[in-house]
Coordinates of C-alpha atoms in Angstrom, one line a residue:
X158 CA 57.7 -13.2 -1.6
X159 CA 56.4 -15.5 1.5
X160 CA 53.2 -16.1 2.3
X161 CA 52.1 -15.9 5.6
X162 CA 48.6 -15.3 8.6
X163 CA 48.7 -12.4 10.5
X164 CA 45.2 -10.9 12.6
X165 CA 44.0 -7.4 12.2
X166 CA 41.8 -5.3 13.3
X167 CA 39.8 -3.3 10.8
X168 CA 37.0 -0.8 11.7
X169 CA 34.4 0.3 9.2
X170 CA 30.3 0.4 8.4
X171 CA 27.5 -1.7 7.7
X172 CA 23.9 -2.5 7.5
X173 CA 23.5 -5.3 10.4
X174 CA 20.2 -7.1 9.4
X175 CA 19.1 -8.2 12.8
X176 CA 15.9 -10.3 12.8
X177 CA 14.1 -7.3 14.4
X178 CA 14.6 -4.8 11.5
X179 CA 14.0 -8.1 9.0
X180 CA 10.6 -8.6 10.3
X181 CA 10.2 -4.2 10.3
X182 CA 11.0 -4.4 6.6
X183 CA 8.5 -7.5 5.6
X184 CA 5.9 -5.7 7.6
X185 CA 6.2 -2.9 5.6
X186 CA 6.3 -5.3 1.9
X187 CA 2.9 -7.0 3.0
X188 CA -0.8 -6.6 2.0
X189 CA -3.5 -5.7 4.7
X190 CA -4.5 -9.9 4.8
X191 CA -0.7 -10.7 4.7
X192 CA -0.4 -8.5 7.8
X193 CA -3.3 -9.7 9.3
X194 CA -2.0 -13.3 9.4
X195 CA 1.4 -12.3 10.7
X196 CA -0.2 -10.5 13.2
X197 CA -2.7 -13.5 14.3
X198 CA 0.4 -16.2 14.3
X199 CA 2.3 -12.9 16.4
X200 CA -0.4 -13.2 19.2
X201 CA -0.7 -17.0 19.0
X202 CA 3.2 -17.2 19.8
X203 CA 3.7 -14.4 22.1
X204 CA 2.1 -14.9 25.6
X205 CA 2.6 -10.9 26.1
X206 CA 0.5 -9.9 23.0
X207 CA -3.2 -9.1 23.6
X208 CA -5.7 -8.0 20.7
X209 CA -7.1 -4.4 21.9
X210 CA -11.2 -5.1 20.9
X211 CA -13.9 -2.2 20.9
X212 CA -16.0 -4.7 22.5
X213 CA -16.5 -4.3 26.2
X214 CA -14.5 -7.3 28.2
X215 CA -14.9 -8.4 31.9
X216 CA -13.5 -6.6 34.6
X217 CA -10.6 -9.2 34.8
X218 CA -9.1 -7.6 31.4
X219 CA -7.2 -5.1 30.5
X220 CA -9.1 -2.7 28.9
X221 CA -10.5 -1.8 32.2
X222 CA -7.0 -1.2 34.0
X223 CA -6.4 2.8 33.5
X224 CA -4.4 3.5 30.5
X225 CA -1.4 4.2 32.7
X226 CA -1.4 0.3 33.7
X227 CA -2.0 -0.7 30.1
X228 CA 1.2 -1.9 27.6
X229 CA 0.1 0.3 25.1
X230 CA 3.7 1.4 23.3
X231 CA 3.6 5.6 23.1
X232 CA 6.7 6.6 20.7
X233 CA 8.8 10.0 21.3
X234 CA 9.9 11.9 18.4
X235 CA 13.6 10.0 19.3
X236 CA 11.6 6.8 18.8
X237 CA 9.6 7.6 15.3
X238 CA 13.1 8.8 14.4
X239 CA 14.7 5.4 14.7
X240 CA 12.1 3.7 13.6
X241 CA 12.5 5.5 10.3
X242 CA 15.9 5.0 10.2
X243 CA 15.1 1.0 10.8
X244 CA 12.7 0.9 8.6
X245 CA 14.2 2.6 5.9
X246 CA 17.0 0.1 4.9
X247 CA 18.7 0.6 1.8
X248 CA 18.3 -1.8 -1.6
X249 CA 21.4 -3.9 -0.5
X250 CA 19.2 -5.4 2.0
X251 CA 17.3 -9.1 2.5
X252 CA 14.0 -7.4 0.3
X253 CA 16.4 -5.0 -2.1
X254 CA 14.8 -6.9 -5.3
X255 CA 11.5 -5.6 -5.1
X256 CA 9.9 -3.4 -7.6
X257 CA 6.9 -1.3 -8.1
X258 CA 4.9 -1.4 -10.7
X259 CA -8.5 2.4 -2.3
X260 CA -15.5 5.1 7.4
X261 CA -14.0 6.5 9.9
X262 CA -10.3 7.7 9.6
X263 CA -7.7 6.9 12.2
X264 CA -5.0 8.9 11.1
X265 CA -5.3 12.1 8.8
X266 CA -3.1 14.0 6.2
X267 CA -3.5 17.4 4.8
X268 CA -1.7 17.3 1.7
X269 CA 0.2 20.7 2.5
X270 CA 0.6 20.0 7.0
X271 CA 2.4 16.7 6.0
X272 CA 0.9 13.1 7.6
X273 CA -0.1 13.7 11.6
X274 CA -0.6 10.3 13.1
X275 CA -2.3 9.9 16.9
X276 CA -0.9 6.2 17.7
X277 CA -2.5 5.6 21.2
X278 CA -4.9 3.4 19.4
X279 CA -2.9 1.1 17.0
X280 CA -7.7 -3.7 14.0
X281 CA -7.4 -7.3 13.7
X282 CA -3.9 -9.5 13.1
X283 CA -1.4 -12.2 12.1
X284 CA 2.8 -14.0 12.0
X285 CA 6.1 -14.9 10.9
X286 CA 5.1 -18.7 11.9
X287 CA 1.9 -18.8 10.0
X288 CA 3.0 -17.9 6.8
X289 CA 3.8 -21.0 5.6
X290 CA 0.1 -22.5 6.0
X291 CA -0.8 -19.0 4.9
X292 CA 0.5 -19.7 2.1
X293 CA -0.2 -23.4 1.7
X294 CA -4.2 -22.3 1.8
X295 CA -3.7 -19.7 -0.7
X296 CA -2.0 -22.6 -3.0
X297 CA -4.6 -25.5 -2.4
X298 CA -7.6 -22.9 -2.5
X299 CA -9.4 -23.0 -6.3
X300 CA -9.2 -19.7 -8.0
X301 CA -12.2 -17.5 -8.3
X302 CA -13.8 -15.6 -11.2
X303 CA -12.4 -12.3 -10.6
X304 CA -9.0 -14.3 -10.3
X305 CA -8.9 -15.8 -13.2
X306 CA -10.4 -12.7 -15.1
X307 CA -7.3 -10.5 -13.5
X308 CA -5.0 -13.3 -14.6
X309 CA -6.1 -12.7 -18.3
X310 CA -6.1 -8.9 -18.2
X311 CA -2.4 -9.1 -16.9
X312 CA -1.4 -10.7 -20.5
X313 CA -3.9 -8.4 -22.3
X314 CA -1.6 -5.8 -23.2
X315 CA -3.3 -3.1 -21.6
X316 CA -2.0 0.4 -21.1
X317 CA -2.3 1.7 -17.1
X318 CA -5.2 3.5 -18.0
X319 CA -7.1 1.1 -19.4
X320 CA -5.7 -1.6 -17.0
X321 CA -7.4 0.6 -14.3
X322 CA -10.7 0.4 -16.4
X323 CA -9.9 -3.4 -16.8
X324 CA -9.7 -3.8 -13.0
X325 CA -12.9 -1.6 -12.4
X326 CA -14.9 -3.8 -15.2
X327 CA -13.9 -6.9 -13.3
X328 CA -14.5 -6.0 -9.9
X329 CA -18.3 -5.4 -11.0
X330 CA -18.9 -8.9 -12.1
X331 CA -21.5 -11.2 -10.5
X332 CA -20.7 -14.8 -9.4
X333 CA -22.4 -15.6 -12.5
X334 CA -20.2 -14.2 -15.0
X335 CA -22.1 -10.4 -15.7
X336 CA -20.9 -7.7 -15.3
X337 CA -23.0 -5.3 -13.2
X338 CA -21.8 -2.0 -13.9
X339 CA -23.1 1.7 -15.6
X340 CA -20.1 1.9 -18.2
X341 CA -21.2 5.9 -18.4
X342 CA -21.1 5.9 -14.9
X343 CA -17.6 4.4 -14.8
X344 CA -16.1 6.8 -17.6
X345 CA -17.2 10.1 -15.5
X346 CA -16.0 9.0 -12.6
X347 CA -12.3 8.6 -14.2
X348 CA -12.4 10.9 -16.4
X349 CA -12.0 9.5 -19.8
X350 CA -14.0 8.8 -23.2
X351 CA -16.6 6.3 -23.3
X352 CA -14.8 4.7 -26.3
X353 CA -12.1 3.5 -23.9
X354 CA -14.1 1.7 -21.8
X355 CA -16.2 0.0 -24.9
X356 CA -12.7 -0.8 -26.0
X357 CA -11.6 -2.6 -22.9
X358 CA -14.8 -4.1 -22.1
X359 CA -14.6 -5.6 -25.6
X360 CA -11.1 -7.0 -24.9
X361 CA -12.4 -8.2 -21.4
X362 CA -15.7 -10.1 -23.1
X363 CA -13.2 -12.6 -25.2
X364 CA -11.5 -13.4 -21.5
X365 CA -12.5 -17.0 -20.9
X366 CA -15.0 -18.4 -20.0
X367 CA -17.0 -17.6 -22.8
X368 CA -19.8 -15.0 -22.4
X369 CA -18.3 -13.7 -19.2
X370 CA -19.1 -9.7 -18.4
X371 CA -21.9 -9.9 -20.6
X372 CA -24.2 -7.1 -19.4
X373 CA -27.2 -9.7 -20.2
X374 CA -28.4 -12.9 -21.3
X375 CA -28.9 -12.2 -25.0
X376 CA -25.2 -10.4 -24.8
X377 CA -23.9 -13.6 -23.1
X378 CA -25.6 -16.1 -25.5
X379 CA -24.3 -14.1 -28.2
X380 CA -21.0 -13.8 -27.7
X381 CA -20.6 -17.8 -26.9
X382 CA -22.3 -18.3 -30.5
X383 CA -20.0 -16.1 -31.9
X384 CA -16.8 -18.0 -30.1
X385 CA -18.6 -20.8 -31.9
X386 CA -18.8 -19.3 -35.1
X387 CA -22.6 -19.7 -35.5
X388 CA -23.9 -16.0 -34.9
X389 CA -25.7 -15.2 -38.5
X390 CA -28.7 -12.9 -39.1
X391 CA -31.6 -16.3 -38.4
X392 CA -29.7 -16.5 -34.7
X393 CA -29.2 -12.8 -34.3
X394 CA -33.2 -13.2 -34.6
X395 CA -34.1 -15.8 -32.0
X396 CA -31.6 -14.3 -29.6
X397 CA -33.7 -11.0 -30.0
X398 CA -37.1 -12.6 -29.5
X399 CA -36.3 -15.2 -26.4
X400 CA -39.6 -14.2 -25.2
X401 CA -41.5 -16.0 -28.2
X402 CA -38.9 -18.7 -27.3
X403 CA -40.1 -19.1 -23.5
X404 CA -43.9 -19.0 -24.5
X405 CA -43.0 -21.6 -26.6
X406 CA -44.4 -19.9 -29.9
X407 CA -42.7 -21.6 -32.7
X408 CA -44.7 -19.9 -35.6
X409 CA -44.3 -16.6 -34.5
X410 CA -40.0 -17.4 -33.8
X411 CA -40.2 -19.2 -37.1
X412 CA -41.7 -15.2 -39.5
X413 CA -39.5 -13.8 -36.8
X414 CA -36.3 -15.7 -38.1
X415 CA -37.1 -16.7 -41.6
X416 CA -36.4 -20.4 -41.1
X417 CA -38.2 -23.3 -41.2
X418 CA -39.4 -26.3 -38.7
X419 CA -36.2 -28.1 -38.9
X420 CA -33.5 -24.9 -39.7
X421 CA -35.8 -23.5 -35.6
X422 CA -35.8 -26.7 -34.3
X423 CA -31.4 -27.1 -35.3
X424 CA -31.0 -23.7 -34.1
X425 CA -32.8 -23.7 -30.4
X426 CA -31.2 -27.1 -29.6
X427 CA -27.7 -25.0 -30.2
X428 CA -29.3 -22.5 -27.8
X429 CA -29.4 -24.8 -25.2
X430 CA -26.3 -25.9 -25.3
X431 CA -25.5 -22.5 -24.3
X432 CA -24.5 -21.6 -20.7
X433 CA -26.1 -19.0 -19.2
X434 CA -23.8 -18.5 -16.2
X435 CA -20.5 -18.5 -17.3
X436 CA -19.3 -17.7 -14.1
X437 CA -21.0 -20.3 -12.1
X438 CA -18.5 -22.7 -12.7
X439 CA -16.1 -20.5 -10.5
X440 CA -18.4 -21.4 -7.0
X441 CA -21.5 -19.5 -6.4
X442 CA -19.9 -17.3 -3.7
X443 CA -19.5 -13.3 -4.1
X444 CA -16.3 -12.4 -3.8
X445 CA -14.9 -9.8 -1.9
X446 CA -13.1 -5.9 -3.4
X447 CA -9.8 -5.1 -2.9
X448 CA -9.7 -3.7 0.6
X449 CA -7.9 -0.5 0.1
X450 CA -5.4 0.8 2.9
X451 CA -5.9 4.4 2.3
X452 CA -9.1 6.8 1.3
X453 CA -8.3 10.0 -0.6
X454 CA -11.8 12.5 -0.1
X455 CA -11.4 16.4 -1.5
X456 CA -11.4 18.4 1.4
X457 CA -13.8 21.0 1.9
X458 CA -11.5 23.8 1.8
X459 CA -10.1 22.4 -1.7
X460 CA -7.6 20.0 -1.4
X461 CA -7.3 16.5 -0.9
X462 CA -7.6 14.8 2.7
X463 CA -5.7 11.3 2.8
X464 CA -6.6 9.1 5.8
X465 CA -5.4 5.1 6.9
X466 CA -8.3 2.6 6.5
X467 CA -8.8 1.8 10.1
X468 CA -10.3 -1.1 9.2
X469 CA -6.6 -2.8 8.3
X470 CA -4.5 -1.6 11.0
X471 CA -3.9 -4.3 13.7
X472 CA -4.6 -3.5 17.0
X473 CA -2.7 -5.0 19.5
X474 CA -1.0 -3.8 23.3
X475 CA 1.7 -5.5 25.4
X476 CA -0.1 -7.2 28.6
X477 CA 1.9 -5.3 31.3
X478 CA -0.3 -6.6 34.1
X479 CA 0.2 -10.1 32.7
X480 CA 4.0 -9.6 32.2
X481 CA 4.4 -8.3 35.8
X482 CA 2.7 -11.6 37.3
X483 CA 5.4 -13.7 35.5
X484 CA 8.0 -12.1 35.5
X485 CA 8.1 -12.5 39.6
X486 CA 7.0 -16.1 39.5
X487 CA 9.7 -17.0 36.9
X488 CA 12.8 -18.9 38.8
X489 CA 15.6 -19.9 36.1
X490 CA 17.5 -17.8 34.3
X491 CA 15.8 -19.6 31.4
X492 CA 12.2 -18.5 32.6
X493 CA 13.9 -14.7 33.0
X494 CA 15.5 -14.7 29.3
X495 CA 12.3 -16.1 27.7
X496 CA 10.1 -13.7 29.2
X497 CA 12.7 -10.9 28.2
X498 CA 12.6 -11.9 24.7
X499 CA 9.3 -11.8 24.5
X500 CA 8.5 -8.4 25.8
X501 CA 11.3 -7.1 23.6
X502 CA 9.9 -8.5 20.5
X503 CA 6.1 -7.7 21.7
X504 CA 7.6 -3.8 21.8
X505 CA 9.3 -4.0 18.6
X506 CA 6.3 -5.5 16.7
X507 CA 4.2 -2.4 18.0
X508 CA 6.5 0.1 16.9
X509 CA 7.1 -1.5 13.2
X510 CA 3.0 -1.9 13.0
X511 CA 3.0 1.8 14.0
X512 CA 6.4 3.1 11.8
X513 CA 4.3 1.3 8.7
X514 CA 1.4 2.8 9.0
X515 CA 3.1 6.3 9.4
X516 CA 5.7 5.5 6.1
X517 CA 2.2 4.5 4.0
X518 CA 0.3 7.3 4.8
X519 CA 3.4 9.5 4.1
X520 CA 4.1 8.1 0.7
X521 CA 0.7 7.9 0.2
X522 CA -0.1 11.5 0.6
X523 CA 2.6 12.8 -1.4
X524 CA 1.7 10.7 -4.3
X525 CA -1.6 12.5 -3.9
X526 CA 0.3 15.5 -3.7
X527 CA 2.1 14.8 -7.0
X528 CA -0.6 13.1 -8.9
X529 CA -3.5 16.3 -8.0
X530 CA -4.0 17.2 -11.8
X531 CA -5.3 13.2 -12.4
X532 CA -7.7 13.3 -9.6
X533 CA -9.2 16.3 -10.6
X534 CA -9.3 16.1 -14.5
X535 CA -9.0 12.8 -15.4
X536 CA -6.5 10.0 -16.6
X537 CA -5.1 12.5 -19.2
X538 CA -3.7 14.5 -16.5
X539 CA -1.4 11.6 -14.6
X540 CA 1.8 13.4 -14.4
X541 CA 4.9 11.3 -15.0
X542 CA 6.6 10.1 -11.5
X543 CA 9.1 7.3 -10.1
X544 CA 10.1 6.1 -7.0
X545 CA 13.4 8.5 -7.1
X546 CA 10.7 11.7 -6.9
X547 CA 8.9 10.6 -4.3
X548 CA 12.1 9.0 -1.9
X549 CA 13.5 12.8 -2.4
X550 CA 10.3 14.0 -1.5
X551 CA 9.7 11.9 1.9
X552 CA 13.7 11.5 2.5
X553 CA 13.2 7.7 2.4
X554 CA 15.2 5.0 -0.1
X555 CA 14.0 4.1 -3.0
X556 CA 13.9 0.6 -1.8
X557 CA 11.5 1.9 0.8
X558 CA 9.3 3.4 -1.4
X559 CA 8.8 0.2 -4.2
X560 CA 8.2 -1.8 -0.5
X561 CA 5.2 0.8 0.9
X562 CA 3.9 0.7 -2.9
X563 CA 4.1 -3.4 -3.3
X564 CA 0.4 -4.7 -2.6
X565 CA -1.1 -1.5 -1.1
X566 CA -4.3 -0.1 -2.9
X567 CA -5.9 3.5 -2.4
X568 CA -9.3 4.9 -2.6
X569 CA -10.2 7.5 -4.7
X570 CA -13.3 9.8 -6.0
X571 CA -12.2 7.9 -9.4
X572 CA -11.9 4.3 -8.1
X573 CA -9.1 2.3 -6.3
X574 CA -5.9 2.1 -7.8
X575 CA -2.7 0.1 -6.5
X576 CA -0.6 2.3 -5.4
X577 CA 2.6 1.5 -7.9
X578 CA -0.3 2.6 -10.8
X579 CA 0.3 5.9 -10.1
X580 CA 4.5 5.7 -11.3
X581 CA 4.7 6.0 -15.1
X582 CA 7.2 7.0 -17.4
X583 CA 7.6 10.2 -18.8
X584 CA 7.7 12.4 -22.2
X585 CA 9.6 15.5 -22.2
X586 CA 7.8 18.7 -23.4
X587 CA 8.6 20.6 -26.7
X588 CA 8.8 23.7 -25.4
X589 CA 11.0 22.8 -22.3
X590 CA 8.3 22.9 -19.2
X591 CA 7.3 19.8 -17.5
X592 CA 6.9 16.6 -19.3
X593 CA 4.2 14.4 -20.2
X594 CA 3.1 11.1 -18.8
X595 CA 3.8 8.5 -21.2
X596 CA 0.4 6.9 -20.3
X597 CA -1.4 10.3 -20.7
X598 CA 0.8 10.5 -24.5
X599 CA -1.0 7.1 -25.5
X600 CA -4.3 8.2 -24.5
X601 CA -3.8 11.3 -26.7
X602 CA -2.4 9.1 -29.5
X603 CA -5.5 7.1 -29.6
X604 CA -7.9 9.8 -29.2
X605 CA -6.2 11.1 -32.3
X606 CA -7.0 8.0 -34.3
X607 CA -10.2 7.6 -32.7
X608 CA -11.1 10.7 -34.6
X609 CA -10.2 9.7 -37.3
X610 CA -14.0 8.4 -38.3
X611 CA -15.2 12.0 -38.0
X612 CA -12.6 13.8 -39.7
X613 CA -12.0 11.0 -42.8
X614 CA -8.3 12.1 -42.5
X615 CA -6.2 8.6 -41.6
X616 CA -3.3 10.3 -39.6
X617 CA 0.4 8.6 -40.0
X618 CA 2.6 7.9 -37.4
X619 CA 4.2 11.2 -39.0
X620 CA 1.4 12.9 -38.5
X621 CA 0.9 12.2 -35.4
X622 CA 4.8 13.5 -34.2
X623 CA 3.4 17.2 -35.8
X624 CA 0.4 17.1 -33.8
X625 CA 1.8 16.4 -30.8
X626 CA 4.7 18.3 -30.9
X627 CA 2.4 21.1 -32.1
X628 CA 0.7 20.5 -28.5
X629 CA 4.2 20.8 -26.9
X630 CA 4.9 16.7 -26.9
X631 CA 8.4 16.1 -27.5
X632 CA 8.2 12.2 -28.7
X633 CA 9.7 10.6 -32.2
X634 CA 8.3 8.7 -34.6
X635 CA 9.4 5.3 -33.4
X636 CA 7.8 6.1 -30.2
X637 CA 4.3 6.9 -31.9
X638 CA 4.6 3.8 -33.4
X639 CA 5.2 1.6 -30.0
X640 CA 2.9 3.4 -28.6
X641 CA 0.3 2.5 -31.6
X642 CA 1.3 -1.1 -31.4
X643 CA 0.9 -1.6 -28.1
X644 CA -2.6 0.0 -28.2
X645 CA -3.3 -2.8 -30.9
X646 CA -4.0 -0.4 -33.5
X647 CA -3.1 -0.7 -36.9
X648 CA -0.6 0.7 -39.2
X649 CA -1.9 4.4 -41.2
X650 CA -1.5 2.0 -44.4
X651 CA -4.0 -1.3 -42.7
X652 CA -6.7 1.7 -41.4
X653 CA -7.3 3.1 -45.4
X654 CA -7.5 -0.2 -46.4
X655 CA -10.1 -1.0 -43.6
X656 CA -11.7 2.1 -44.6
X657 CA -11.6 1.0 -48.1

């Protein structure tokens, strides 16, 4: 057999990633502030970009030319077809590793019409070029409160429901450490038990620093002399009467805790060791919420109306008027291919800005559309979903789908929830109809335990399988049992003894 080189010709498919339909799919992947800086660095670079402000301008600008003279970019049904195709890449692509895990509206979507978007009008930007020193500032910055707090609740082992209580709890702290927030307030607006949010607020007060989302000063003195190891019934006292303690009346503090001079005297200096702003050591400034990208608000006739956060979509045109001054002054063929390039990338970055904002509020709406029961019941009702439901649903990739959901928060009646929150595994039903949520199946499981107290019945793991399958919850033991342990509760056997 000889070896030998001979050429061919060979015809056949493949994804081309061009540098345009790179920078459509990191649009899609990136926050609203990511997007904003690529947007900012985008106009900084590109002489044919202009910001579109609300603000009037002088005569000399754009905004006053008629909108046929303006470069603002007005897609055809051909175009937003591309576009999908363009921005729908498949997971063999640069960005295939990804995985998923709240004013007035500019665009609107009723639940049952499908996502209508008027694009004549496409808020503030960003760039490719700046992300580096984006990046670089994000790095060098110190981390705040809330931060830090989230950083902690990440580790904490918390189930997606209470995680979503977590990131409410947190969001409600001050810059010094408390937490400003009506816990009954909180547990009607998502629908759950007050004992889950005791529970997760109790997880949340060991976070470091010490005393953080305290609900006062007592609370927060308290729970650093407890981290200490020095809360008994004397210091229980003196925390309950710091009144007598700021008057300065010792006798009084002294019947009041049962000590003497020295045991009062011991005890306050401990007190002021204290801090009573845990948080202060985080900087003084208030920090800003999540900035969601999409509102959900019920609709009057009885569904659910999803609309884009105007605030976070870039507004930016293609200076025509600008371009056509140029373009006849320019000379070489070097001149002529530069200002080509840009005017072609200047179009493309409109249309990705305005394909993104269409493929969010689509995916958006239909997780609305598929998630219904937990926005009008409660976390109980979050039906199981994953990225393959809703790509069928939308006719997108899955890949496509874990990018939209990457970084992108929505507002709801029950608070703002990343997106990828709303995707949870699911238990199938014992009588063969649709299946259960696995996070809804945990919240059951420990509502059964909670009740527990009441009853004076300790329920094994068993027990539980009977219950639920008695409910129509098809789960096994083992299951009950993960589920149990990851809820941090323990064992049937360790619960009698504690009752014991």
């Amino acid at each position: 057999m000889s070896l030998g080189q001979r050429l061919e010709i060979r015809q056949g498919q493949g994804l081309v990633i061009t540098p345009q339909l790179q920078q459509a799919i990191k649009l899609l992947q990136l926050s609203n502030l990511e997007l904003e800086a690529v947007v900012e660095a985008e106009l900084e670079r590109n002489p044919l970009l202009l910001r579109e402000d609300n603000e009037p301008d002088s005569p000399d600008t754009e905004s006053d030319l008629p909108r046929d003279e303006r470069g603002e970019l007005e897609l055809s049904d051909r175009d937003t077809q591309q576009a999908n195709s363009d921005l729908d890449a498949s997971e063999g692509d640069v960005y295939g590793d990804d995985e998923p895990t709240v004013r007035e509206p500019v665009a609107s979507s009723d639940i049952g019409d499908g996502p209508m978007i008027d694009w004549t009008r496409a808020g503030k930007g960003g760039g490719f070029d700046g992300d580096g020193d984006t990046l670089d500032r994000a790095m060098s910055r110190e981390k705040t409160l809330a931060e830090h707090l989230m950083d902690q609740a990440l580790i904490a082992g918390f189930s997606a429901p209470e995680m979503a209580v977590a990131q409410i709890l947190i969001d409600a702290v001050d810059e010094g450490g408390y937490l400003r927030a009506d816990l009954t307030e909180i547990a009607e607006r998502l629908g759950c038990a007050m004992d889950l949010i005791e529970k997760v607020l109790t997880v949340c007060q060991g976070f470091e620093p010490t005393g953080v989302m305290a609900r006062s000063v007592p609370e927060c003195l308290k729970l650093q002399l407890i981290e200490r190891n020095r809360f008994d019934p004397a210091m229980a006292a003196l925390i309950d009467n710091l009144e007598l303690l700021a008057r300065r009346d010792l006798s009084a503090l002294r019947g009041a805790c049962g000590v003497d001079d020295e045991d009062l005297a011991e005890m306050i200096r401990e007190l002021k060791a204290l801090t009573p702003r845990p948080g202060a050591a985080f900087g003084a400034e208030p920090q800003a919420g999540v900035v969601p990208d999409v509102f959900v608000r019920q609709d009057p006739s009885g569904g659910w109306r999803v609309d884009l956060n105007s605030d976070t979509l870039p507004r930016v045109l293609v200076d025509q008027t600008y371009h056509a001054k140029v373009v006849t002054s320019a000379r070489s063929d070097q001149e002529k291919t530069y200002l080509s390039e840009c005017l072609s990338q200047a179009n493309w970055l409109i249309k990705s800005l305005d394909q993104r904002a269409r493929t969010i509020l689509k995916v958006s709406a239909e997780i609305v559309r598929q998630q219904d029961g937990f926005f009008v019941y409660g976390i109980e009702h979050l039906r199981p979903l994953n990225l393959k439901t809703v790509a069928e649903a939308v006719g997108m990739h899955e890949s496509t789908i874990s990018r939209v959901t990457t970084n992108k928060y929505i507002s709801t009646p029950r608070g703002v929830f990343e997106l990828k929150f709303f995707f949870t595994s699911a238990i199938a039903a014992a009588d063969g109809s649709e299946a259960h949520s696995a996070e809804s199946v945990r919240h059951k499981i420990k509502h059964l335990i909670e009740g527990e107290k009441s009853s004076g019945e300790v329920l094994s793991d068993d027990r539980i399988v009977e219950i639920l399958k008695e409910a129509g919850v098809d789960i096994a033991r083992r299951t009950v049992a993960k589920y149990r342990e990851a809820l941090r509760i323990p064992s049937s056997v360790e619960r009698k003894r504690m009752i014991r």
